[in-house]
CSV table of C-alpha atoms in Angstrom, one decimal:
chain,number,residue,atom,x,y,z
A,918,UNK,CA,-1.0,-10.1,-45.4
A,919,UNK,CA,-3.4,-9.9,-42.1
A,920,UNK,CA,-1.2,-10.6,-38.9
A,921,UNK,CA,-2.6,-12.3,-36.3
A,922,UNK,CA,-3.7,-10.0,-33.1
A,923,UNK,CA,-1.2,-9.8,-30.5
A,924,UNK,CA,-1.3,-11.3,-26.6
A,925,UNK,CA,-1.9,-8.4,-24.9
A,926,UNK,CA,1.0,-7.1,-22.2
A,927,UNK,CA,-0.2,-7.5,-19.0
A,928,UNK,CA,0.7,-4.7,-16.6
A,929,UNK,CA,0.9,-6.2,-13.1
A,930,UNK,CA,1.2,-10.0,-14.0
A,931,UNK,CA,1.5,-11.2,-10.9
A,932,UNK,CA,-1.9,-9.8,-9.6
A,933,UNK,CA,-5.2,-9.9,-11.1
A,934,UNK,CA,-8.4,-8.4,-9.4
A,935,UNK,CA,-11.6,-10.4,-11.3
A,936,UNK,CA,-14.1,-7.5,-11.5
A,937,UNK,CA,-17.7,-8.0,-10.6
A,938,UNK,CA,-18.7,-9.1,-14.1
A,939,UNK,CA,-16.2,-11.8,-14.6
A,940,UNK,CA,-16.6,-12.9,-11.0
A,941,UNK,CA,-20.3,-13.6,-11.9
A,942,UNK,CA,-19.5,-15.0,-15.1
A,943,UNK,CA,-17.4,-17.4,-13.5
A,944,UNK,CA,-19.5,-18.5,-10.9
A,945,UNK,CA,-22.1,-18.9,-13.7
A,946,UNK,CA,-19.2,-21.1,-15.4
A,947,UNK,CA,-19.2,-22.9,-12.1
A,948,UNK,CA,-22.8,-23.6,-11.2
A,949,UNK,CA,-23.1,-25.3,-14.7
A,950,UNK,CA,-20.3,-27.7,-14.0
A,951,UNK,CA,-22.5,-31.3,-13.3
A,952,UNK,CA,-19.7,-33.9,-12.5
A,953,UNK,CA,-18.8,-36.3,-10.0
A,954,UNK,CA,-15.0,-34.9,-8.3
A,955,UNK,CA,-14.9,-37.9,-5.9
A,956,UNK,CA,-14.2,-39.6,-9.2
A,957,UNK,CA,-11.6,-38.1,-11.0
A,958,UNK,CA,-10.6,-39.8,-14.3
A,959,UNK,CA,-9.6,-39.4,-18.0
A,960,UNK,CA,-13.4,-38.4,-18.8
A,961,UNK,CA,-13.9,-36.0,-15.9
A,962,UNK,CA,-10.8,-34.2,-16.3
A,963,UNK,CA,-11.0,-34.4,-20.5
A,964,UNK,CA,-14.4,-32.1,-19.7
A,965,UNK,CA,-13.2,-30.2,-17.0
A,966,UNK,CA,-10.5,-29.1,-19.3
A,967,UNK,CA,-13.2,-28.1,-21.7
A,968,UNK,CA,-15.1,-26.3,-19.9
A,969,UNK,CA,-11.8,-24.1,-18.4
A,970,UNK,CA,-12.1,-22.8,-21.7
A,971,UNK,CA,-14.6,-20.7,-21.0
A,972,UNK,CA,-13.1,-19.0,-18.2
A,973,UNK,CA,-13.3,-15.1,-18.2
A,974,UNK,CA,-11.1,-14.0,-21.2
A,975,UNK,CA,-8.7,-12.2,-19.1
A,976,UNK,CA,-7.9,-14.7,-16.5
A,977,UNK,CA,-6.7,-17.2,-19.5
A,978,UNK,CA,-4.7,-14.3,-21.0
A,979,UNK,CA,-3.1,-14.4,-17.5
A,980,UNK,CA,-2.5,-18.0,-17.4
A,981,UNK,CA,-1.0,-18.7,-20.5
A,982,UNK,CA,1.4,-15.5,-19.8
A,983,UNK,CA,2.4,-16.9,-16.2
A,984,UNK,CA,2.9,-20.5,-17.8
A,985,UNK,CA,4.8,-19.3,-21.2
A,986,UNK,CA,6.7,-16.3,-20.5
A,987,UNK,CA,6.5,-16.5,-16.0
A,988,UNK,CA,7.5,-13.7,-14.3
A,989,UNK,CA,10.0,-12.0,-11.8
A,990,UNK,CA,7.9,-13.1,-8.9
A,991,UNK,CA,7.4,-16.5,-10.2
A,992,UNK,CA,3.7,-16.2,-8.4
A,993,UNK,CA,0.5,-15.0,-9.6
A,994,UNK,CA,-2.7,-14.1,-7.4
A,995,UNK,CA,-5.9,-13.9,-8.4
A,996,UNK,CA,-8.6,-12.3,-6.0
A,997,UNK,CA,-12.7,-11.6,-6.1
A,998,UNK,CA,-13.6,-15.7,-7.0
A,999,UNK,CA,-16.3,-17.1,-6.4
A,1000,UNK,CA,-17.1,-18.8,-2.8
A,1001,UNK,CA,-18.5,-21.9,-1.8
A,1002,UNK,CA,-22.0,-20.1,0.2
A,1003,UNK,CA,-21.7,-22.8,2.7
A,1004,UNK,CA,-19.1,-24.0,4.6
A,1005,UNK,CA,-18.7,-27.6,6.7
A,1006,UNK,CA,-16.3,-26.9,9.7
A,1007,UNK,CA,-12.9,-26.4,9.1
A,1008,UNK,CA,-11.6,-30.2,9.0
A,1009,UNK,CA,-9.7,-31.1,12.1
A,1010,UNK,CA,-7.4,-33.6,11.2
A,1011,UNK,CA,-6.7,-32.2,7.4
A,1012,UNK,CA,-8.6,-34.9,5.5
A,1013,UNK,CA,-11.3,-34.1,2.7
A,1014,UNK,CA,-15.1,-33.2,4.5
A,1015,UNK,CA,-17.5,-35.7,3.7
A,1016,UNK,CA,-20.1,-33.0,4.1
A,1017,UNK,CA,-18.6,-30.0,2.3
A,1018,UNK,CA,-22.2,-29.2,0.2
A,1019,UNK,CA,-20.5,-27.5,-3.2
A,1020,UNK,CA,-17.6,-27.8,-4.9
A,1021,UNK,CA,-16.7,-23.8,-6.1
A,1022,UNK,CA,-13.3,-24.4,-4.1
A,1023,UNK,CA,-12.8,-27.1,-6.2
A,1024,UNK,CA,-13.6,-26.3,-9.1
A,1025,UNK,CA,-11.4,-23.4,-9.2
A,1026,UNK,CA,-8.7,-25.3,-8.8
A,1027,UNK,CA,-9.4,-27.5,-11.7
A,1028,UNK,CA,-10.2,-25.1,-14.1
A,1029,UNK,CA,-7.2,-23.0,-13.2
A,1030,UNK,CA,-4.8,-25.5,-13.0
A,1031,UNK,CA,-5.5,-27.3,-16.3
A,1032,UNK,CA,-4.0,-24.2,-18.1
A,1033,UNK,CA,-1.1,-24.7,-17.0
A,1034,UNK,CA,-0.9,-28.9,-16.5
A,1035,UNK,CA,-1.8,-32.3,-15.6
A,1036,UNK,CA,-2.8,-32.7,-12.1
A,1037,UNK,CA,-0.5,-35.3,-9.7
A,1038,UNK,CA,-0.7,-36.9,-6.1
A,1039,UNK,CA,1.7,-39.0,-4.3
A,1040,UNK,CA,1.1,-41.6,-2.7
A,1041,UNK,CA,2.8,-40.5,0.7
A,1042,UNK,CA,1.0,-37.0,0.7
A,1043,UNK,CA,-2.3,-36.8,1.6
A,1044,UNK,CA,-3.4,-40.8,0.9
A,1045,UNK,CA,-2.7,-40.0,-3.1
A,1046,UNK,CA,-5.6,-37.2,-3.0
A,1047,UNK,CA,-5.4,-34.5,-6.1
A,1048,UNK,CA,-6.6,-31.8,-3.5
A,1049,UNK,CA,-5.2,-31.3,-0.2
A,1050,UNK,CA,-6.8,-29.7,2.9
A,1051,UNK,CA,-4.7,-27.6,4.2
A,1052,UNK,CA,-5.7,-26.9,8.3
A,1053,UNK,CA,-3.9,-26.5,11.7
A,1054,UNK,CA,-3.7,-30.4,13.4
A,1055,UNK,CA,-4.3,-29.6,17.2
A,1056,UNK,CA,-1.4,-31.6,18.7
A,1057,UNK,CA,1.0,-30.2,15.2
A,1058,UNK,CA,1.5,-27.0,16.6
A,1059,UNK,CA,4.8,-26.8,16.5
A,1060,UNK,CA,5.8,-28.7,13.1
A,1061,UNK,CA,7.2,-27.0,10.1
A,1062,UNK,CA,4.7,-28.6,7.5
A,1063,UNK,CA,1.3,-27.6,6.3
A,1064,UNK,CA,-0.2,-28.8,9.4
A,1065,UNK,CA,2.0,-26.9,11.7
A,1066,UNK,CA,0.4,-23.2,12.8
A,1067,UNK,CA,3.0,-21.8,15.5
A,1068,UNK,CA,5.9,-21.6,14.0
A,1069,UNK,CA,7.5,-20.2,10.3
A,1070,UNK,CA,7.0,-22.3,8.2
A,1071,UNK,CA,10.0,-22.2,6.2
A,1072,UNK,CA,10.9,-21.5,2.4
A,1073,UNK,CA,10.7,-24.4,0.6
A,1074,UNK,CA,9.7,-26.0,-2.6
A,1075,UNK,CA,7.1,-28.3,-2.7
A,1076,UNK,CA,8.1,-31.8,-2.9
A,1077,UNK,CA,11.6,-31.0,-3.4
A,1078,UNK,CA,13.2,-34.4,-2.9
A,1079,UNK,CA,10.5,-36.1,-5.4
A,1080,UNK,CA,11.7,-37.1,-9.0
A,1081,UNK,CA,8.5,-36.0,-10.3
A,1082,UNK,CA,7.9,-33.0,-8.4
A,1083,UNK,CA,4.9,-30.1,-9.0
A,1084,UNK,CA,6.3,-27.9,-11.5
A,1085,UNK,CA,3.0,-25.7,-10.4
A,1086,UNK,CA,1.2,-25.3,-7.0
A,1087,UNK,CA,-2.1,-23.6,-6.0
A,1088,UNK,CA,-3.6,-22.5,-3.0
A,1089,UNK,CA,-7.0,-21.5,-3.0
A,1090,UNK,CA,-8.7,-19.5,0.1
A,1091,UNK,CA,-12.1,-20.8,1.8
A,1092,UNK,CA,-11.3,-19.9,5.6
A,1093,UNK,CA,-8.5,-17.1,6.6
A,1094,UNK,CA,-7.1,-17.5,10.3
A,1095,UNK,CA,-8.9,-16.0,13.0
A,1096,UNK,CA,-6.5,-12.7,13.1
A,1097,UNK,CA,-5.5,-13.1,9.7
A,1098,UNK,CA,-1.8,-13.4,10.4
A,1099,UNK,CA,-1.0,-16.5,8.3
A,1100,UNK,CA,0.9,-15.2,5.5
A,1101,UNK,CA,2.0,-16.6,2.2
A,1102,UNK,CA,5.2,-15.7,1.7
A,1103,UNK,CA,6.8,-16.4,-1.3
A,1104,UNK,CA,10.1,-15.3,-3.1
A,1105,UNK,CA,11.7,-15.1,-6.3
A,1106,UNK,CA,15.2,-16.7,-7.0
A,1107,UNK,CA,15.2,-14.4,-10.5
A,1108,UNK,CA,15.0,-11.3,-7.7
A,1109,UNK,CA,17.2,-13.2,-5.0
A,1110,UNK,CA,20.3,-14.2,-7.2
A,1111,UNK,CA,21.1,-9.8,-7.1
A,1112,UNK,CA,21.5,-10.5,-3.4
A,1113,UNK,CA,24.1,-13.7,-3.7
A,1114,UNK,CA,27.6,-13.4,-4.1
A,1115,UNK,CA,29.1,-15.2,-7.1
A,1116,UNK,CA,30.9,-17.7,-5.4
A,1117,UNK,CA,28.1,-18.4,-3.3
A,1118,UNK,CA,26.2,-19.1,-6.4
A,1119,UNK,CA,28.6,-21.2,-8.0
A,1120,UNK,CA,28.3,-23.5,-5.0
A,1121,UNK,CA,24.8,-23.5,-5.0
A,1122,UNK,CA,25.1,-25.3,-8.3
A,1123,UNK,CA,26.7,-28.2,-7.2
A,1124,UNK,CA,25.5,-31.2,-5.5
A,1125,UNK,CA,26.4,-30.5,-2.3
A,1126,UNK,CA,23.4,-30.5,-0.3
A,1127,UNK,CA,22.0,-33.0,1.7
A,1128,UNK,CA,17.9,-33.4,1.1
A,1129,UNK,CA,15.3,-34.8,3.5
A,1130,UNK,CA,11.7,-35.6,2.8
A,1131,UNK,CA,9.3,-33.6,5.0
A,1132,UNK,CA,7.4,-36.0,7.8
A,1133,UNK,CA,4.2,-36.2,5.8
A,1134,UNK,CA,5.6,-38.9,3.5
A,1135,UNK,CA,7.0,-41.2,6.4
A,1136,UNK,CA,10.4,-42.1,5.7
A,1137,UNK,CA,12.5,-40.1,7.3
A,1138,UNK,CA,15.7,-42.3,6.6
A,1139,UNK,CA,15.6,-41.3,2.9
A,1140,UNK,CA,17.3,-38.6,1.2
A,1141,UNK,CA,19.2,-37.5,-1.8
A,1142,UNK,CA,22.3,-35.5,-2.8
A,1143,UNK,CA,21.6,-32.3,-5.0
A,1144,UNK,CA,22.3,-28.6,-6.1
A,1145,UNK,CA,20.0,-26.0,-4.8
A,1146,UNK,CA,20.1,-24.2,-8.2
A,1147,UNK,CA,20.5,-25.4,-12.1
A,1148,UNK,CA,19.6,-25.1,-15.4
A,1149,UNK,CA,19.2,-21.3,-16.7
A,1150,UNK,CA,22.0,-18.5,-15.3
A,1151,UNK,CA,19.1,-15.8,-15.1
A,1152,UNK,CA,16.3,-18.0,-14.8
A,1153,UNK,CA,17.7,-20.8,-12.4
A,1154,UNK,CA,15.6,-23.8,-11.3
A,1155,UNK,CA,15.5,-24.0,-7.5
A,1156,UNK,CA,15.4,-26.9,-5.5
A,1157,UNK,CA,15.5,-25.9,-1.5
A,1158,UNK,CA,14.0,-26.8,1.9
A,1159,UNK,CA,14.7,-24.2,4.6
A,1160,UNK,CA,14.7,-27.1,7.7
A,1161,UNK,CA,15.6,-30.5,5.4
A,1162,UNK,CA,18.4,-29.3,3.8
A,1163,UNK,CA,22.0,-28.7,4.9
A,1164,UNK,CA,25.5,-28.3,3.4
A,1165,UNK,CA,27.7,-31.2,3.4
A,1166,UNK,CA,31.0,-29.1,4.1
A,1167,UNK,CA,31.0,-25.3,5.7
A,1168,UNK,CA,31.5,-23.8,2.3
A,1169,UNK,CA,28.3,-25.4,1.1
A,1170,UNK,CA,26.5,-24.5,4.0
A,1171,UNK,CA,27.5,-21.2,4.1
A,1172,UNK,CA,25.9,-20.6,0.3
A,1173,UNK,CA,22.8,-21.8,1.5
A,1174,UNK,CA,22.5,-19.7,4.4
A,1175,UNK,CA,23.6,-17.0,1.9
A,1176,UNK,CA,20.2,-17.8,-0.3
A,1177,UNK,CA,18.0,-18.4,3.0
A,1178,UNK,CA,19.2,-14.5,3.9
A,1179,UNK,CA,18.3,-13.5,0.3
A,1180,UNK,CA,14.5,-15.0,-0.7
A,1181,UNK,CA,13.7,-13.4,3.5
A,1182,UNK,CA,15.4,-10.0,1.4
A,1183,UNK,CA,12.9,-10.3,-1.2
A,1184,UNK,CA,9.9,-12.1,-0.1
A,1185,UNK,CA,6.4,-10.2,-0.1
A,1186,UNK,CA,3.8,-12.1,1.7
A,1187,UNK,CA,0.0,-11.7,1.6
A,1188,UNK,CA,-2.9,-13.2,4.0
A,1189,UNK,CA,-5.2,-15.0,1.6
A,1190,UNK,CA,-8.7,-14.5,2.0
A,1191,UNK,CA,-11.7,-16.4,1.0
A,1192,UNK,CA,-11.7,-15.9,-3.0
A,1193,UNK,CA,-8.2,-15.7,-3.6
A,1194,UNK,CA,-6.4,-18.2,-5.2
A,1195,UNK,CA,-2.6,-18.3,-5.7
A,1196,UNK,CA,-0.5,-20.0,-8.3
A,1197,UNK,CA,3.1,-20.7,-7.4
A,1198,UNK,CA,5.6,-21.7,-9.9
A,1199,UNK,CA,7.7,-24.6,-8.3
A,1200,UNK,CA,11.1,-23.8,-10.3
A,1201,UNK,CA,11.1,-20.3,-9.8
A,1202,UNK,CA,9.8,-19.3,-6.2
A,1203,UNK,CA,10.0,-20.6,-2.6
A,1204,UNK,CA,7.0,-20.7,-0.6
A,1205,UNK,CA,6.8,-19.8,3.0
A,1206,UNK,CA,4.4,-19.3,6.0
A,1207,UNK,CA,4.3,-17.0,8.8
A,1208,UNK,CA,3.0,-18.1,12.0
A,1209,UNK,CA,-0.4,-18.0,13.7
A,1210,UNK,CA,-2.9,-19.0,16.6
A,1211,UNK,CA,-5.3,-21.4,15.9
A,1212,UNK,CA,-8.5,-21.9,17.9
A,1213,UNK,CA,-10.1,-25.3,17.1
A,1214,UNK,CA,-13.4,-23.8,17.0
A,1215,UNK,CA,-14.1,-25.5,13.2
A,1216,UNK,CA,-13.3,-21.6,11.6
A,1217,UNK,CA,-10.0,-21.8,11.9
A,1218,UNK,CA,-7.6,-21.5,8.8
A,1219,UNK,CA,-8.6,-23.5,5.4
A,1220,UNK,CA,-6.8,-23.5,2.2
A,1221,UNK,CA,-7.0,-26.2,-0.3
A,1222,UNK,CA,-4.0,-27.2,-2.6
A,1223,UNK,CA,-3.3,-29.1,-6.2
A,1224,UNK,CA,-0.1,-29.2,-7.8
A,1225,UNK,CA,0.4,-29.8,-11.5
A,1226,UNK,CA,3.6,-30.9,-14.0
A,1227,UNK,CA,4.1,-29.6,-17.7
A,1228,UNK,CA,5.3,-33.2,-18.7
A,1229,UNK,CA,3.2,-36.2,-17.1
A,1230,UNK,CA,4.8,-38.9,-19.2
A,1231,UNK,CA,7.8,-38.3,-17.0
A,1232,UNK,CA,6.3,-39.6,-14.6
A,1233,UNK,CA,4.7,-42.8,-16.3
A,1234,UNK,CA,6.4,-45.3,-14.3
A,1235,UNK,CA,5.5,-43.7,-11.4
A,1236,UNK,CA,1.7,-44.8,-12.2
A,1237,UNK,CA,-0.3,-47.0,-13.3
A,1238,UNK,CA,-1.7,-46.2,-16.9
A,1239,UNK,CA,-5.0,-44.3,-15.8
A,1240,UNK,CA,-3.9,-42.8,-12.3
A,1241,UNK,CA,-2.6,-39.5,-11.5
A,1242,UNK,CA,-0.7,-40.8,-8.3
A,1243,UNK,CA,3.5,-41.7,-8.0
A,1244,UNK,CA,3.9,-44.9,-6.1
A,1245,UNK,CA,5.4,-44.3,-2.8
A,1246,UNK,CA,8.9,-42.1,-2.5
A,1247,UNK,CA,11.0,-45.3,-1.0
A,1248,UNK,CA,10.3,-46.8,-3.8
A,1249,UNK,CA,11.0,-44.4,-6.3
A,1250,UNK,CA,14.5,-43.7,-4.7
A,1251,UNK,CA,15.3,-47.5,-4.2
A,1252,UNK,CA,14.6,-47.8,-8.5
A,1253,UNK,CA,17.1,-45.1,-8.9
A,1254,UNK,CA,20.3,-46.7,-7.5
């Protein structure tokens, strides 16, 4: 009887260096891609799919490892990608350029990201768009969202108060900061929990913690009642928000500040530069950003973002039948009483 070949272990999971060959390959892979992205619907994403196939052998091997077995870093980074050759400005008030030439940036994300889901917007985050521009907002200096630049951005999940949040998100690199002192940061709960004491963690499971949504989906009166951590002992899901969530007695907020102390303890950050693209899984890690100066020059930072769940029938009555964007969050909480 002939076995079938084994997946091969992959040393250093969480960070893959494309070499030249497979970078060209995929830019190749890239170039040959003819379709319309202002448009995305069941036929444009049925062939993007098909064509992530093709992807350099390695970097699927890597996918479909992060997706079905994950990782203690619950992050993977994948550097030496293609580049757009020609950059518009840097946008200045974090919409979409209308005169951004090629879509590499793009691309990547799709063909990426289709390993390991079904892309999703919301209505409140970014007008619905799949793919987010990610810039300093002259003005949003001092805000602890993704148009802030100032201040530390705190550790968070993405989207942590939405029923149907990413169980994926991916940045991908077309601008570093000027001084190239943004950094990702982002940190494990599998590598945190050694850092917790028990008791801590046994409040952390129950729903004591107060959740706001972040500013960018405009209803600040809204919020929910949750854990911070369920499912799996090892393995826990984690649901946090370093400056929206709080404790609703001392004990509770004493367990958080606990895990705040612990994901700093474990964190590793990393200045992406153009070509890099990370994958952050939404369950397992917490996300951060470290401060920096922008110069509204049009070079200043510019990453772009999608975020993807295992399950989009979940989310079927969020949407209409043939969109990928959740009606608006109000909503979604005001079904659910």
């Amino acid at each position: 009887m002939i076995s079938a070949p084994k997946m091969p272990v992959l040393k250093n999971s969480h960070i893959y260096v494309l070499t030249d060959q497979e970078k060209e390959e995929l830019n190749q892979l890239i170039q040959s891609i003819k379709l319309d992205l202002n448009q995305i619907d069941h036929y444009t994403l049925n062939q993007l799919e098909k064509e992530s196939y093709k992807l350099p052998e390695k970097v699927i091997d890597h996918l479909i490892s992060f997706k079905r077995e994950k990782n203690q870093h619950g992050t993977i980074l994948f550097r030496n990608l293609p580049t757009d050759k020609e950059l518009p400005n840097t946008p200045d008030d974090g919409s979409a350029p209308k005169n951004k030439m090629e879509n590499v940036s793009e691309l990547l994300l799709y063909l990426f990201m289709l390993h390991l889901g079904e892309p999703i917007g919301y209505a409140d985050e970014k007008n619905g768009q799949i793919i987010h521009d990610i810039c300093p907002i002259k003005g949003k200096e001092t805000n602890i969202e993704n148009s802030g630049s100032q201040v530390f951005f705190t550790y968070h999940t993405e989207d942590a108060i939405h029923p149907h949040k990413p169980d994926y998100l991916s940045l991908v690199c077309l601008r570093s900061d000027h001084e190239q002192k943004a950094k990702t940061e982002t940190a494990s709960i599998v590598q945190a929990l050694e850092l917790i004491p028990g008791y801590a963690i046994e409040l952390l499971r129950k729903p004591l913690y107060r959740l706001s949504p972040p500013s960018s989906f405009n209803s600040p009166e809204l919020s929910i009642q949750t854990s911070v951590l369920s499912g799996n002992i090892i393995q826990p899901n984690l649901c946090i928000h370093g400056s929206l969530m709080e404790g609703v007695n001392e004990e509770a907020q004493w367990a958080l500040e606990e895990l705040k102390k612990a994901l700093a303890e474990v964190s590793s950050g990393v200045v992406l530069t153009p070509g890099d693209l990370i994958i952050i899984d939404n369950h397992l890690a917490a996300h951060a950003r470290t401060a920096f100066t922008p110069k509204y020059d049009g070079k200043d930072r510019w990453l772009q973002r999608m975020f993807v769940v295992v399950d989009f029938n979940k989310s079927g009555a969020s949407r209409s039948i043939r969109s990928h964007v959740c009606m608006p969050l109000k909503i979604e909480l005001e079904l659910k009483k």
